[in-house]
Amino acid sequence: MSSTEEITEMPAEVDFSNSAPNPYVGKVRRRVTMNIDGENIDYFKAEAARTGIPYQVIINMYLTECREQGKHLTFA
């Protein structure tokens, strides 16, 4: 080993009493393939460039908001 490497040993016991629960436990993501209009993709990619958040995440956030607010489609 070189002198720049440092060995860190794991303690015999680790105290997790002050740790927060994992918010992602139980949330399963599924990969899907969808045909989406190019203008819609361009919109979300522009939002991604503006915010620094990946466009897929923004689309998922929007869909989650729709679901949580109980929005329903209306057809004219």
JSON list of C-alpha atoms in Angstrom, two decimals:
[
{"chain": "A", "resi": 1, "resn": "MET", "atom": "CA", "xyz": [0.00, 0.00, 0.00]},
{"chain": "A", "resi": 2, "resn": "SER", "atom": "CA", "xyz": [1.17, 3.50, -0.72]},
{"chain": "A", "resi": 3, "resn": "SER", "atom": "CA", "xyz": [1.39, 6.08, 2.02]},
{"chain": "A", "resi": 4, "resn": "THR", "atom": "CA", "xyz": [-1.60, 7.98, 0.54]},
{"chain": "A", "resi": 5, "resn": "GLU", "atom": "CA", "xyz": [-4.04, 5.10, 1.09]},
{"chain": "A", "resi": 6, "resn": "GLU", "atom": "CA", "xyz": [-5.88, 5.05, 4.36]},
{"chain": "A", "resi": 7, "resn": "ILE", "atom": "CA", "xyz": [-7.50, 2.01, 5.86]},
{"chain": "A", "resi": 8, "resn": "THR", "atom": "CA", "xyz": [-10.84, 2.68, 7.53]},
{"chain": "A", "resi": 9, "resn": "GLU", "atom": "CA", "xyz": [-12.23, -0.09, 9.65]},
{"chain": "A", "resi": 10, "resn": "MET", "atom": "CA", "xyz": [-15.94, -0.60, 10.12]},
{"chain": "A", "resi": 11, "resn": "PRO", "atom": "CA", "xyz": [-16.95, -0.25, 13.77]},
{"chain": "A", "resi": 12, "resn": "ALA", "atom": "CA", "xyz": [-18.22, -3.41, 15.47]},
{"chain": "A", "resi": 13, "resn": "GLU", "atom": "CA", "xyz": [-21.62, -1.76, 15.95]},
{"chain": "A", "resi": 14, "resn": "VAL", "atom": "CA", "xyz": [-23.26, 1.12, 14.12]},
{"chain": "A", "resi": 15, "resn": "ASP", "atom": "CA", "xyz": [-25.93, 3.24, 15.81]},
{"chain": "A", "resi": 16, "resn": "PHE", "atom": "CA", "xyz": [-28.84, 3.83, 13.43]},
{"chain": "A", "resi": 17, "resn": "SER", "atom": "CA", "xyz": [-31.22, 5.14, 16.12]},
{"chain": "A", "resi": 18, "resn": "ASN", "atom": "CA", "xyz": [-31.19, 8.69, 14.69]},
{"chain": "A", "resi": 19, "resn": "SER", "atom": "CA", "xyz": [-31.44, 7.67, 11.04]},
{"chain": "A", "resi": 20, "resn": "ALA", "atom": "CA", "xyz": [-34.41, 8.57, 8.84]},
{"chain": "A", "resi": 21, "resn": "PRO", "atom": "CA", "xyz": [-36.48, 5.89, 7.09]},
{"chain": "A", "resi": 22, "resn": "ASN", "atom": "CA", "xyz": [-35.83, 5.38, 3.40]},
{"chain": "A", "resi": 23, "resn": "PRO", "atom": "CA", "xyz": [-38.56, 7.30, 1.50]},
{"chain": "A", "resi": 24, "resn": "TYR", "atom": "CA", "xyz": [-38.10, 5.12, -1.59]},
{"chain": "A", "resi": 25, "resn": "VAL", "atom": "CA", "xyz": [-38.90, 1.77, 0.02]},
{"chain": "A", "resi": 26, "resn": "GLY", "atom": "CA", "xyz": [-41.96, 0.30, -1.62]},
{"chain": "A", "resi": 27, "resn": "LYS", "atom": "CA", "xyz": [-41.85, 2.61, -4.65]},
{"chain": "A", "resi": 28, "resn": "VAL", "atom": "CA", "xyz": [-41.32, 0.44, -7.69]},
{"chain": "A", "resi": 29, "resn": "ARG", "atom": "CA", "xyz": [-40.52, 2.02, -11.01]},
{"chain": "A", "resi": 30, "resn": "ARG", "atom": "CA", "xyz": [-41.37, 0.27, -14.25]},
{"chain": "A", "resi": 31, "resn": "ARG", "atom": "CA", "xyz": [-39.78, 0.92, -17.59]},
{"chain": "A", "resi": 32, "resn": "VAL", "atom": "CA", "xyz": [-42.34, 1.74, -20.29]},
{"chain": "A", "resi": 33, "resn": "THR", "atom": "CA", "xyz": [-42.17, 2.63, -23.95]},
{"chain": "A", "resi": 34, "resn": "MET", "atom": "CA", "xyz": [-44.54, 5.35, -25.15]},
{"chain": "A", "resi": 35, "resn": "ASN", "atom": "CA", "xyz": [-45.11, 7.28, -28.34]},
{"chain": "A", "resi": 36, "resn": "ILE", "atom": "CA", "xyz": [-45.23, 10.96, -27.34]},
{"chain": "A", "resi": 37, "resn": "ASP", "atom": "CA", "xyz": [-45.60, 13.93, -29.67]},
{"chain": "A", "resi": 38, "resn": "GLY", "atom": "CA", "xyz": [-42.31, 15.63, -30.46]},
{"chain": "A", "resi": 39, "resn": "GLU", "atom": "CA", "xyz": [-43.64, 19.01, -29.33]},
{"chain": "A", "resi": 40, "resn": "ASN", "atom": "CA", "xyz": [-44.40, 17.57, -25.89]},
{"chain": "A", "resi": 41, "resn": "ILE", "atom": "CA", "xyz": [-40.93, 16.04, -25.58]},
{"chain": "A", "resi": 42, "resn": "ASP", "atom": "CA", "xyz": [-39.39, 19.34, -26.69]},
{"chain": "A", "resi": 43, "resn": "TYR", "atom": "CA", "xyz": [-41.41, 21.16, -24.00]},
{"chain": "A", "resi": 44, "resn": "PHE", "atom": "CA", "xyz": [-40.22, 18.84, -21.22]},
{"chain": "A", "resi": 45, "resn": "LYS", "atom": "CA", "xyz": [-36.62, 18.91, -22.49]},
{"chain": "A", "resi": 46, "resn": "ALA", "atom": "CA", "xyz": [-36.74, 22.74, -22.42]},
{"chain": "A", "resi": 47, "resn": "GLU", "atom": "CA", "xyz": [-38.04, 22.56, -18.84]},
{"chain": "A", "resi": 48, "resn": "ALA", "atom": "CA", "xyz": [-35.19, 20.17, -18.05]},
{"chain": "A", "resi": 49, "resn": "ALA", "atom": "CA", "xyz": [-32.66, 22.64, -19.47]},
{"chain": "A", "resi": 50, "resn": "ARG", "atom": "CA", "xyz": [-34.26, 25.47, -17.47]},
{"chain": "A", "resi": 51, "resn": "THR", "atom": "CA", "xyz": [-34.41, 23.58, -14.17]},
{"chain": "A", "resi": 52, "resn": "GLY", "atom": "CA", "xyz": [-31.50, 21.16, -14.41]},
{"chain": "A", "resi": 53, "resn": "ILE", "atom": "CA", "xyz": [-33.84, 18.23, -13.67]},
{"chain": "A", "resi": 54, "resn": "PRO", "atom": "CA", "xyz": [-33.91, 15.37, -16.22]},
{"chain": "A", "resi": 55, "resn": "TYR", "atom": "CA", "xyz": [-36.97, 15.54, -18.46]},
{"chain": "A", "resi": 56, "resn": "GLN", "atom": "CA", "xyz": [-38.09, 12.01, -17.56]},
{"chain": "A", "resi": 57, "resn": "VAL", "atom": "CA", "xyz": [-38.17, 13.03, -13.89]},
{"chain": "A", "resi": 58, "resn": "ILE", "atom": "CA", "xyz": [-40.21, 16.14, -14.74]},
{"chain": "A", "resi": 59, "resn": "ILE", "atom": "CA", "xyz": [-42.72, 14.05, -16.70]},
{"chain": "A", "resi": 60, "resn": "ASN", "atom": "CA", "xyz": [-43.00, 11.63, -13.76]},
{"chain": "A", "resi": 61, "resn": "MET", "atom": "CA", "xyz": [-43.46, 14.55, -11.34]},
{"chain": "A", "resi": 62, "resn": "TYR", "atom": "CA", "xyz": [-46.27, 15.94, -13.51]},
{"chain": "A", "resi": 63, "resn": "LEU", "atom": "CA", "xyz": [-48.00, 12.57, -13.74]},
{"chain": "A", "resi": 64, "resn": "THR", "atom": "CA", "xyz": [-47.68, 12.11, -9.97]},
{"chain": "A", "resi": 65, "resn": "GLU", "atom": "CA", "xyz": [-49.24, 15.54, -9.41]},
{"chain": "A", "resi": 66, "resn": "CYS", "atom": "CA", "xyz": [-52.15, 14.64, -11.70]},
{"chain": "A", "resi": 67, "resn": "ARG", "atom": "CA", "xyz": [-52.72, 11.37, -9.84]},
{"chain": "A", "resi": 68, "resn": "GLU", "atom": "CA", "xyz": [-52.49, 12.95, -6.38]},
{"chain": "A", "resi": 69, "resn": "GLN", "atom": "CA", "xyz": [-54.90, 15.74, -7.33]},
{"chain": "A", "resi": 70, "resn": "GLY", "atom": "CA", "xyz": [-57.32, 13.25, -8.85]},
{"chain": "A", "resi": 71, "resn": "LYS", "atom": "CA", "xyz": [-57.33, 14.96, -12.23]},
{"chain": "A", "resi": 72, "resn": "HIS", "atom": "CA", "xyz": [-59.42, 13.27, -14.92]},
{"chain": "A", "resi": 73, "resn": "LEU", "atom": "CA", "xyz": [-59.37, 13.73, -18.66]},
{"chain": "A", "resi": 74, "resn": "THR", "atom": "CA", "xyz": [-62.24, 15.56, -20.29]},
{"chain": "A", "resi": 75, "resn": "PHE", "atom": "CA", "xyz": [-63.11, 15.19, -23.93]},
{"chain": "A", "resi": 76, "resn": "ALA", "atom": "CA", "xyz": [-64.93, 17.86, -25.91]}
]
